[in-house]
Short mmCIF file of C-alpha atoms and ligand atoms in Angstrom, two decimals:
data_model
loop_
_atom_site.label_atom_id
_atom_site.label_comp_id
_atom_site.label_asym_id
_atom_site.label_seq_id
_atom_site.Cartn_x
_atom_site.Cartn_y
_atom_site.Cartn_z
CA MET A 67 -4.34 -89.46 -8.53
CA GLY A 68 -5.99 -86.28 -9.86
CA ALA A 69 -4.34 -83.65 -12.00
CA GLY A 70 -4.30 -81.32 -9.00
CA VAL A 71 -2.06 -83.72 -7.13
CA LEU A 72 0.29 -84.19 -10.06
CA THR A 73 0.77 -80.47 -10.55
CA ARG A 74 1.06 -79.78 -6.84
CA THR A 75 3.62 -77.23 -5.77
CA PHE A 76 6.33 -78.64 -3.53
CA PRO A 77 5.57 -82.18 -4.72
CA ARG A 78 6.88 -85.32 -3.10
CA VAL A 79 9.21 -87.07 -5.51
CA ASP A 80 10.90 -90.37 -4.56
CA GLY A 81 9.71 -89.91 -1.00
CA VAL A 82 11.19 -86.44 -0.61
CA VAL A 83 9.40 -83.07 -0.70
CA ARG A 84 10.92 -80.82 -3.34
CA CYS A 85 11.33 -77.07 -3.68
CA GLY A 86 11.85 -76.63 -7.40
CA THR A 87 14.76 -78.83 -8.43
CA THR A 88 16.22 -79.28 -4.93
CA SER A 89 14.87 -81.00 -1.86
CA ALA A 90 13.22 -79.16 1.00
CA GLU A 91 15.90 -80.65 3.24
CA GLU A 92 18.73 -79.08 1.20
CA VAL A 93 16.98 -75.70 1.19
CA ALA A 94 16.46 -75.91 4.95
CA ARG A 95 20.13 -76.79 5.49
CA GLU A 96 21.27 -73.86 3.41
CA PHE A 97 18.96 -71.19 4.82
CA GLY A 98 18.07 -72.55 8.27
CA THR A 99 14.68 -73.04 9.91
CA PRO A 100 12.01 -71.92 10.49
CA LEU A 101 11.88 -70.91 6.85
CA TYR A 102 9.25 -69.67 4.44
CA VAL A 103 9.63 -70.87 0.85
CA TYR A 104 7.56 -69.42 -2.01
CA ASP A 105 7.32 -70.80 -5.52
CA LEU A 106 7.14 -67.82 -7.88
CA ASP A 107 6.04 -69.89 -10.87
CA ARG A 108 3.00 -70.95 -8.91
CA VAL A 109 2.25 -67.32 -8.01
CA ARG A 110 2.46 -66.33 -11.68
CA GLU A 111 0.33 -69.33 -12.69
CA ARG A 112 -2.40 -68.31 -10.25
CA ALA A 113 -2.40 -64.73 -11.51
CA ARG A 114 -2.67 -66.02 -15.08
CA ALA A 115 -5.59 -68.24 -14.13
CA PHE A 116 -7.49 -65.17 -12.90
CA THR A 117 -6.55 -63.14 -15.96
CA GLU A 118 -7.73 -65.89 -18.29
CA ALA A 119 -10.96 -66.47 -16.38
CA PHE A 120 -11.87 -62.77 -16.50
CA VAL A 121 -10.63 -62.11 -20.03
CA GLY A 122 -14.17 -61.22 -21.13
CA VAL A 123 -14.19 -57.94 -19.23
CA ASP A 124 -11.72 -55.09 -18.77
CA HIS A 125 -10.28 -55.93 -15.37
CA LEU A 126 -7.45 -55.32 -12.92
CA LEU A 127 -6.06 -57.77 -10.38
CA ALA A 128 -5.27 -55.60 -7.39
CA TYR A 129 -3.32 -58.14 -5.36
CA SER A 130 -4.04 -57.83 -1.66
CA VAL A 131 -0.60 -57.10 -0.27
CA LYS A 132 -1.58 -58.01 3.29
CA ALA A 133 -1.54 -61.70 2.33
CA ASN A 134 2.18 -61.66 1.56
CA GLY A 135 4.11 -58.45 1.06
CA ASN A 136 7.50 -59.92 0.25
CA LEU A 137 9.13 -57.74 -2.40
CA SER A 138 10.09 -60.70 -4.57
CA VAL A 139 6.49 -61.90 -4.60
CA LEU A 140 5.23 -58.39 -5.34
CA ARG A 141 7.74 -57.99 -8.14
CA ALA A 142 6.66 -61.27 -9.74
CA LEU A 143 3.05 -60.10 -9.60
CA ALA A 144 3.92 -56.65 -10.95
CA GLU A 145 5.62 -58.34 -13.89
CA VAL A 146 2.46 -60.18 -14.84
CA GLY A 147 0.45 -56.97 -14.74
CA CYS A 148 -1.02 -57.00 -11.25
CA GLY A 149 -1.86 -53.93 -9.27
CA ALA A 150 -2.26 -53.85 -5.51
CA ASP A 151 -4.81 -53.45 -2.76
CA VAL A 152 -3.00 -51.83 0.17
CA THR A 153 -4.17 -51.15 3.70
CA SER A 154 -1.49 -48.87 5.03
CA GLY A 155 1.22 -46.45 4.09
CA GLY A 156 3.67 -49.26 4.72
CA GLU A 157 2.03 -51.56 2.19
CA LEU A 158 1.80 -48.71 -0.30
CA TYR A 159 5.53 -48.11 0.15
CA ARG A 160 6.25 -51.79 -0.41
CA ALA A 161 4.05 -52.04 -3.49
CA ARG A 162 5.66 -48.99 -5.11
CA LEU A 163 9.15 -50.20 -4.22
CA ALA A 164 8.37 -53.48 -5.96
CA GLY A 165 7.42 -51.61 -9.12
CA ILE A 166 3.64 -51.76 -8.98
CA PRO A 167 2.41 -48.64 -10.82
CA ALA A 168 0.49 -46.20 -8.63
CA GLU A 169 -2.37 -46.11 -11.11
CA ARG A 170 -2.97 -49.80 -10.34
CA ILE A 171 -3.21 -49.34 -6.57
CA VAL A 172 -6.31 -49.05 -4.42
CA PHE A 173 -6.08 -48.06 -0.77
CA ALA A 174 -8.47 -49.80 1.63
CA GLY A 175 -8.97 -49.82 5.39
CA VAL A 176 -11.16 -48.15 7.99
CA GLY A 177 -8.48 -46.05 9.67
CA LYS A 178 -6.54 -44.09 7.06
CA THR A 179 -4.50 -41.35 8.71
CA ARG A 180 -3.86 -37.90 7.27
CA ALA A 181 -0.25 -38.88 6.58
CA GLU A 182 -1.35 -41.99 4.69
CA ILE A 183 -3.83 -40.00 2.61
CA GLU A 184 -1.11 -37.47 1.76
CA GLN A 185 1.25 -40.26 0.77
CA ALA A 186 -1.36 -41.90 -1.47
CA LEU A 187 -2.32 -38.60 -3.14
CA GLY A 188 1.35 -37.87 -3.68
CA GLU A 189 1.80 -41.22 -5.40
CA GLY A 190 -1.29 -40.72 -7.52
CA ILE A 191 -3.08 -43.99 -6.72
CA LEU A 192 -6.02 -45.33 -8.70
CA ALA A 193 -8.50 -44.82 -5.86
CA PHE A 194 -9.27 -44.84 -2.17
CA ASN A 195 -11.80 -47.36 -0.99
CA VAL A 196 -13.70 -45.18 1.44
CA GLU A 197 -15.17 -46.74 4.56
CA SER A 198 -16.95 -43.82 6.27
CA ARG A 199 -18.23 -40.27 5.95
CA GLY A 200 -15.49 -39.05 8.29
CA GLU A 201 -12.85 -40.59 6.06
CA LEU A 202 -14.34 -39.04 2.91
CA ASP A 203 -14.33 -35.62 4.56
CA ARG A 204 -10.74 -36.09 5.62
CA ILE A 205 -9.67 -37.13 2.13
CA ALA A 206 -11.38 -34.02 0.71
CA GLU A 207 -9.62 -31.78 3.24
CA VAL A 208 -6.21 -33.23 2.53
CA ALA A 209 -6.80 -33.03 -1.24
CA ASP A 210 -7.94 -29.40 -0.93
CA ALA A 211 -4.89 -28.50 1.13
CA HIS A 212 -2.61 -29.94 -1.56
CA GLY A 213 -4.56 -28.74 -4.58
CA ALA A 214 -4.99 -32.39 -5.52
CA ARG A 215 -7.92 -34.46 -6.71
CA ALA A 216 -8.77 -37.67 -4.94
CA ARG A 217 -10.37 -40.56 -6.77
CA PHE A 218 -12.44 -42.88 -4.64
CA GLY A 219 -15.05 -45.59 -4.45
CA VAL A 220 -17.25 -46.20 -1.45
CA ARG A 221 -16.90 -49.61 0.13
CA VAL A 222 -20.48 -50.56 0.63
CA ASN A 223 -21.62 -53.06 3.15
CA PRO A 224 -23.96 -55.26 1.08
CA ASP A 225 -25.26 -57.08 4.14
CA VAL A 226 -24.48 -60.42 2.54
CA LEU A 227 -23.44 -63.07 5.01
CA ALA A 228 -20.95 -65.34 3.29
CA SER A 229 -19.89 -68.50 4.99
CA THR A 230 -16.26 -68.13 6.10
CA PRO A 231 -14.35 -70.59 8.27
CA HIS A 232 -14.11 -68.19 11.21
CA ARG A 233 -16.21 -65.26 12.39
CA TYR A 234 -13.08 -63.08 12.32
CA THR A 235 -12.99 -63.34 8.53
CA ALA A 236 -16.65 -62.58 7.73
CA THR A 237 -17.05 -58.92 6.77
CA GLY A 238 -19.98 -58.42 4.41
CA HIS A 239 -22.80 -58.44 6.95
CA ALA A 240 -24.17 -55.41 8.75
CA ALA A 241 -22.54 -56.03 12.12
CA THR A 242 -18.88 -55.41 11.25
CA LYS A 243 -16.74 -52.30 11.24
CA PHE A 244 -16.30 -52.56 7.47
CA GLY A 245 -18.04 -50.64 4.74
CA VAL A 246 -20.70 -47.96 4.63
CA PRO A 247 -24.22 -49.12 5.52
CA TRP A 248 -26.36 -49.59 2.45
CA SER A 249 -28.81 -46.87 3.39
CA ASP A 250 -26.06 -44.21 3.73
CA VAL A 251 -24.20 -44.87 0.50
CA ARG A 252 -26.08 -42.59 -1.90
CA ALA A 253 -25.85 -39.63 0.46
CA LEU A 254 -22.11 -40.10 0.59
CA TYR A 255 -21.75 -39.96 -3.20
CA HIS A 256 -24.00 -36.88 -3.29
CA ARG A 257 -21.78 -35.23 -0.70
CA ALA A 258 -18.81 -35.91 -2.97
CA LEU A 259 -20.52 -34.36 -5.99
CA GLU A 260 -20.36 -31.05 -4.12
CA ARG A 261 -16.62 -31.28 -3.42
CA PRO A 262 -14.53 -30.39 -6.49
CA SER A 263 -11.46 -32.18 -5.11
CA LEU A 264 -13.30 -35.51 -5.00
CA ASP A 265 -13.84 -37.78 -8.01
CA ALA A 266 -16.29 -40.58 -7.32
CA VAL A 267 -15.12 -43.23 -9.78
CA GLY A 268 -15.85 -46.59 -8.22
CA ILE A 269 -18.01 -48.74 -6.05
CA ASP A 270 -16.47 -51.36 -3.84
CA VAL A 271 -17.49 -54.39 -1.86
CA HIS A 272 -15.62 -57.12 0.05
CA ILE A 273 -17.62 -59.84 1.72
CA GLY A 274 -15.08 -61.86 3.66
CA SER A 275 -12.17 -64.22 3.32
CA GLN A 276 -11.70 -67.88 2.43
CA ILE A 277 -15.12 -68.02 0.75
CA VAL A 278 -15.57 -71.18 -1.33
CA GLY A 279 -19.04 -70.63 -2.79
CA VAL A 280 -19.83 -68.28 -5.69
CA ASP A 281 -23.41 -67.45 -4.65
CA PRO A 282 -22.52 -64.76 -2.09
CA TYR A 283 -20.37 -63.01 -4.72
CA GLU A 284 -23.19 -63.13 -7.20
CA ARG A 285 -25.61 -61.64 -4.70
CA ALA A 286 -23.17 -58.92 -3.69
CA VAL A 287 -22.37 -58.05 -7.31
CA ASP A 288 -26.05 -57.83 -8.21
CA ARG A 289 -26.68 -55.53 -5.28
CA VAL A 290 -23.79 -53.16 -6.01
CA LEU A 291 -24.47 -53.04 -9.73
CA GLU A 292 -28.04 -52.05 -9.06
CA LEU A 293 -26.81 -49.33 -6.78
CA GLY A 294 -24.20 -48.35 -9.36
CA ALA A 295 -26.94 -47.86 -11.98
CA GLU A 296 -28.83 -45.58 -9.58
CA LEU A 297 -25.69 -43.61 -8.86
CA ARG A 298 -25.06 -43.07 -12.53
CA GLU A 299 -28.58 -41.71 -12.88
CA ASP A 300 -27.69 -39.34 -10.06
CA GLY A 301 -24.75 -38.09 -12.12
CA VAL A 302 -21.91 -40.09 -10.57
CA ALA A 303 -19.37 -40.97 -13.29
CA LEU A 304 -18.58 -44.52 -12.20
CA GLU A 305 -15.67 -46.23 -13.95
CA TYR A 306 -15.30 -49.46 -12.03
CA VAL A 307 -16.78 -51.95 -9.63
CA ASP A 308 -14.39 -53.57 -7.16
CA ILE A 309 -15.62 -56.93 -5.86
CA GLY A 310 -12.85 -57.29 -3.26
CA GLY A 311 -11.09 -60.55 -2.52
CA GLY A 312 -11.72 -63.51 -0.26
CA PHE A 313 -11.53 -66.19 -2.96
CA GLY A 314 -11.11 -69.40 -1.01
CA ILE A 315 -8.37 -71.97 -1.62
CA SER A 316 -7.98 -75.60 -0.66
CA TYR A 317 -6.23 -76.23 2.64
CA ASP A 318 -7.32 -79.86 2.97
CA ASP A 319 -9.25 -82.23 0.73
CA ARG A 320 -12.06 -79.72 0.20
CA PRO A 321 -11.82 -77.67 -3.00
CA GLY A 322 -11.36 -73.92 -3.06
CA LEU A 323 -13.52 -71.42 -4.93
CA ASP A 324 -14.04 -72.20 -8.61
CA ILE A 325 -12.60 -69.08 -10.25
CA ASP A 326 -13.98 -69.97 -13.68
CA ASP A 327 -17.46 -70.36 -12.25
CA LEU A 328 -17.10 -67.04 -10.45
CA ALA A 329 -16.03 -65.40 -13.71
CA ARG A 330 -18.99 -66.93 -15.57
CA ARG A 331 -21.36 -65.33 -13.07
CA VAL A 332 -19.66 -61.96 -12.90
CA VAL A 333 -18.11 -61.07 -16.27
CA LEU A 334 -21.24 -60.46 -18.32
CA ARG A 335 -22.97 -58.57 -15.55
CA VAL A 336 -20.07 -56.15 -15.20
CA ARG A 337 -19.60 -55.82 -18.94
CA ASP A 338 -23.29 -55.09 -19.43
CA ALA A 339 -23.01 -52.41 -16.77
CA ASP A 340 -20.18 -50.92 -18.84
CA LEU A 341 -17.81 -50.91 -15.89
CA ARG A 342 -14.25 -52.02 -15.38
CA LEU A 343 -13.85 -54.87 -12.89
CA LEU A 344 -11.38 -54.76 -10.02
CA LEU A 345 -10.55 -57.89 -8.04
CA GLU A 346 -8.49 -58.00 -4.87
CA PRO A 347 -7.27 -61.59 -4.51
CA GLY A 348 -4.72 -62.17 -1.79
CA ARG A 349 -4.70 -65.75 -0.56
CA ALA A 350 -5.81 -67.15 -3.92
CA LEU A 351 -2.60 -65.92 -5.57
CA VAL A 352 -0.04 -66.87 -2.95
CA GLY A 353 -1.55 -69.29 -0.43
CA ASP A 354 -0.60 -72.61 -1.95
CA ALA A 355 2.60 -71.15 -3.40
CA GLY A 356 4.20 -71.17 0.04
CA VAL A 357 5.34 -73.61 2.70
CA LEU A 358 6.81 -73.16 6.13
CA LEU A 359 9.68 -75.50 6.95
CA VAL A 360 10.20 -76.29 10.61
CA ARG A 361 12.64 -78.60 12.33
CA VAL A 362 11.65 -81.00 15.11
CA GLN A 363 13.45 -80.16 18.36
CA TYR A 364 11.95 -82.64 20.79
CA VAL A 365 9.33 -85.33 20.89
CA LYS A 366 7.75 -85.15 24.30
CA GLU A 367 5.41 -87.74 25.77
CA SER A 368 3.14 -86.44 28.48
CA GLU A 369 0.11 -88.10 30.06
CA GLY A 370 -0.41 -90.35 27.06
CA LYS A 371 -0.10 -87.47 24.58
CA THR A 372 2.67 -86.93 22.09
CA PHE A 373 3.94 -83.39 21.56
CA VAL A 374 6.15 -82.74 18.58
CA VAL A 375 8.02 -79.58 19.54
CA VAL A 376 9.25 -77.72 16.45
CA ASP A 377 11.23 -74.51 15.99
CA GLY A 378 8.32 -72.47 14.64
CA GLY A 379 4.96 -71.69 16.17
CA MET A 380 2.42 -68.91 16.52
CA SER A 381 5.10 -66.24 16.07
CA GLU A 382 5.80 -67.62 12.57
CA LEU A 383 2.34 -68.89 11.59
CA LEU A 384 -0.52 -67.50 13.63
CA ARG A 385 -3.40 -68.96 11.63
CA PRO A 386 -3.85 -72.24 13.54
CA SER A 387 -4.07 -70.61 16.95
CA HIS A 388 -5.86 -67.41 15.89
CA TYR A 389 -8.50 -68.78 13.51
CA GLY A 390 -8.30 -72.51 14.05
CA GLY A 391 -6.72 -72.56 10.59
CA PHE A 392 -5.82 -75.97 9.21
CA HIS A 393 -2.47 -76.53 7.48
CA GLU A 394 -1.38 -79.90 6.20
CA ILE A 395 1.85 -81.03 7.84
CA GLU A 396 4.08 -83.81 6.59
CA PRO A 397 7.62 -85.01 7.00
CA ALA A 398 9.97 -83.59 4.35
CA GLY A 399 11.75 -86.93 4.04
CA PRO A 400 10.69 -90.57 3.85
CA SER A 401 8.74 -91.87 6.81
CA GLU A 402 8.00 -95.50 5.92
CA GLY A 403 7.90 -97.77 8.91
CA ARG A 404 7.23 -95.00 11.44
CA PRO A 405 4.14 -95.49 13.58
CA ILE A 406 1.32 -93.09 12.73
CA ARG A 407 -0.20 -91.52 15.84
CA PRO A 408 -2.21 -88.44 16.70
CA VAL A 409 0.24 -85.77 17.86
CA ASP A 410 0.15 -82.08 18.74
CA VAL A 411 2.66 -80.12 16.70
CA VAL A 412 3.61 -77.24 18.97
CA GLY A 413 6.00 -74.31 18.90
CA PRO A 414 8.49 -72.99 21.45
CA ILE A 415 6.35 -70.02 22.60
CA CYS A 416 5.22 -69.79 26.21
CA GLU A 417 1.51 -69.99 25.43
CA THR A 418 -0.80 -72.99 25.55
CA GLY A 419 -2.33 -71.66 22.33
CA ASP A 420 1.00 -72.01 20.54
CA PHE A 421 0.45 -74.84 18.09
CA LEU A 422 0.53 -75.62 14.39
CA ALA A 423 -1.75 -78.65 14.64
CA LEU A 424 -3.67 -80.51 17.32
CA ASP A 425 -4.43 -84.23 17.37
CA ARG A 426 -2.96 -84.66 13.91
CA ALA A 427 -2.26 -88.18 12.66
CA LEU A 428 1.41 -88.07 11.65
CA PRO A 429 4.25 -90.54 11.30
CA VAL A 430 5.92 -89.83 14.64
CA PRO A 431 9.08 -87.90 13.77
CA SER A 432 12.43 -87.79 15.53
CA PRO A 433 14.34 -84.75 16.74
CA GLY A 434 16.16 -83.24 13.78
CA ASP A 435 13.50 -84.21 11.25
CA LEU A 436 12.19 -81.53 8.92
CA LEU A 437 8.44 -80.92 8.63
CA VAL A 438 6.65 -79.17 5.80
CA VAL A 439 3.69 -76.98 6.76
CA ARG A 440 1.71 -76.51 3.57
CA THR A 441 -0.36 -73.69 2.11
CA ALA A 442 1.43 -71.11 4.23
CA GLY A 443 2.08 -68.54 1.52
CA ALA A 444 -0.77 -66.27 2.61
CA TYR A 445 -1.06 -64.65 6.04
CA GLY A 446 2.01 -66.53 7.23
CA PHE A 447 5.03 -64.27 7.31
CA SER A 448 2.81 -61.19 7.01
CA MET A 449 1.29 -61.99 10.40
CA ALA A 450 4.55 -63.13 11.98
CA SER A 451 5.75 -61.37 15.11
CA ASN A 452 8.76 -61.08 17.38
CA TYR A 453 6.82 -62.40 20.38
CA ASN A 454 9.01 -64.15 22.93
CA GLY A 455 12.02 -62.35 21.47
CA ARG A 456 12.00 -64.39 18.31
CA PRO A 457 13.69 -63.04 15.18
CA ARG A 458 11.34 -63.40 12.22
CA PRO A 459 12.24 -66.22 9.83
CA ALA A 460 13.98 -65.94 6.48
CA GLU A 461 12.00 -66.07 3.26
CA VAL A 462 13.29 -67.88 0.20
CA VAL A 463 11.90 -67.97 -3.32
CA VAL A 464 12.04 -70.78 -5.83
CA ASP A 465 12.15 -69.24 -9.30
CA GLY A 466 12.38 -71.94 -11.95
CA THR A 467 15.58 -73.82 -11.17
CA GLU A 468 16.90 -71.09 -8.90
CA VAL A 469 16.45 -70.91 -5.12
CA ARG A 470 17.37 -67.55 -3.61
CA LEU A 471 17.08 -65.64 -0.38
CA ALA A 472 14.25 -63.11 -0.58
CA ARG A 473 14.57 -61.79 2.96
CA ARG A 474 17.29 -62.67 5.42
CA ARG A 475 16.48 -64.09 8.81
CA GLU A 476 16.26 -61.39 11.46
CA ARG A 477 19.14 -61.16 13.89
CA HIS A 478 19.14 -60.31 17.56
CA GLU A 479 20.23 -56.75 16.67
CA ASP A 480 17.04 -56.42 14.59
CA LEU A 481 15.03 -57.12 17.72
CA THR A 482 16.34 -54.04 19.53
CA ARG A 483 16.71 -51.76 16.52
CA GLY A 484 15.21 -48.36 17.23
CA GLU A 485 15.18 -48.79 21.00
CA ALA A 486 16.78 -46.16 23.23
N1 LLP B 25 -9.76 -56.96 0.05
C1 LLP B 25 -10.07 -56.56 1.29
C2 LLP B 25 -10.79 -55.30 1.47
C3 LLP B 25 -9.72 -57.36 2.38
O1 LLP B 25 -10.05 -56.97 3.60
C4 LLP B 25 -9.02 -58.57 2.18
C5 LLP B 25 -8.62 -59.42 3.30
C6 LLP B 25 -8.70 -58.94 0.86
C7 LLP B 25 -9.09 -58.10 -0.19
C8 LLP B 25 -7.96 -60.19 0.53
O2 LLP B 25 -8.62 -61.32 0.99
P1 LLP B 25 -8.13 -62.77 0.50
O3 LLP B 25 -8.35 -62.84 -0.97
O4 LLP B 25 -6.71 -62.91 0.85
O5 LLP B 25 -8.98 -63.71 1.29
N2 LLP B 25 -5.63 -63.33 8.21
C9 LLP B 25 -6.81 -64.04 7.75
C10 LLP B 25 -7.44 -63.39 6.55
C11 LLP B 25 -7.78 -61.93 6.77
C12 LLP B 25 -8.31 -61.29 5.54
C13 LLP B 25 -8.40 -59.81 5.69
N3 LLP B 25 -8.86 -59.11 4.53
C14 LLP B 25 -6.43 -65.49 7.48
O6 LLP B 25 -5.29 -65.84 7.69
O7 LLP B 25 -7.27 -66.28 7.10
#
């Protein structure tokens, strides 16, 4: 058994999966299912691992709020010094509410509205990550109208194709909506030099998500640093380089990205360039710090197939059906003596694509059994929906020996709130 297994979050002890000092079963009984559970110590530990790896260069961890925006998670990250990468006014609101200082927040995304730009300028964020000429012009207009100055970096498209598990999560190549094409970047900075309300302070790149190799990062960093040096010669006062997020984690027996190796390849380069380093990890900080607990409702045999129908599906965890995402699933309690068979673990939604796992070898459970869906801390609740009239699940945090409600389960009244 490797060290990774011994230090696993939500370990199995005496045949029972644990959430901190209590069992998953007890937590599920108290708070109901489907239920998200996050281990805050693990979140802090992951943030510390990044901080230690990158200690050789002045850096900021701008946690990517889209991965998991729960206020308790954000607060834990704020406490260990993290900033935030936000993609909307809503995420900015959340990050500020959780106590993340504005000067540690970058605002990304291809579709920033006027209202969002106003909100961000009002807060005094660290910088906008600009994705197009139209956006830069809009930011300048809004800043002018408010007598404000807007700090920004251009998100450049480095045309680096990094291997990601699904084409929906590859972003660094030329054929996506993200980033400014390489050949247009310098002109954009020059345009900004002429606008007194714009401060070009950074250069930004993000090449995709769930990337497990360091080479694409190295290539992207080399490319942007070279461009950064040219920009400085042009008179652009660059302060930082933002290498985005996408740092892959382990969902199965394959390892995630080696953060120390990444740091070894990046730290000196950025330090030599005399720039501050921004990183935007999302999944890597929260992914394996979360599980989704679901309860088996029925075990249905049909045409030689076994369907394990549970009380959570694509409305709670969209990753399996949307990206073919793999999540380990195991019984929360002992399962000795049960036959192991390939089963489909499916949700209650009226869609054939509503599943958590297909053809998965599992000890065949019984109705009432609790299942643990692992590595669900990132892009789980944050992508949850009310489809099929389903209230979104509760979220609970384990904080040392304490287990507490972080967000109550939605009620039926929540489903119609705001409707005429
Ligand atoms: N920075 C930018 C500009 C991003 O677009 C993203 C993610 C991140 C940082 C954080 O990436 P992370 O470190 O979490 O991989 N829903 C998909 C992932 C979508 C990622 C979108 N952008 C999934 O469940 O796999």
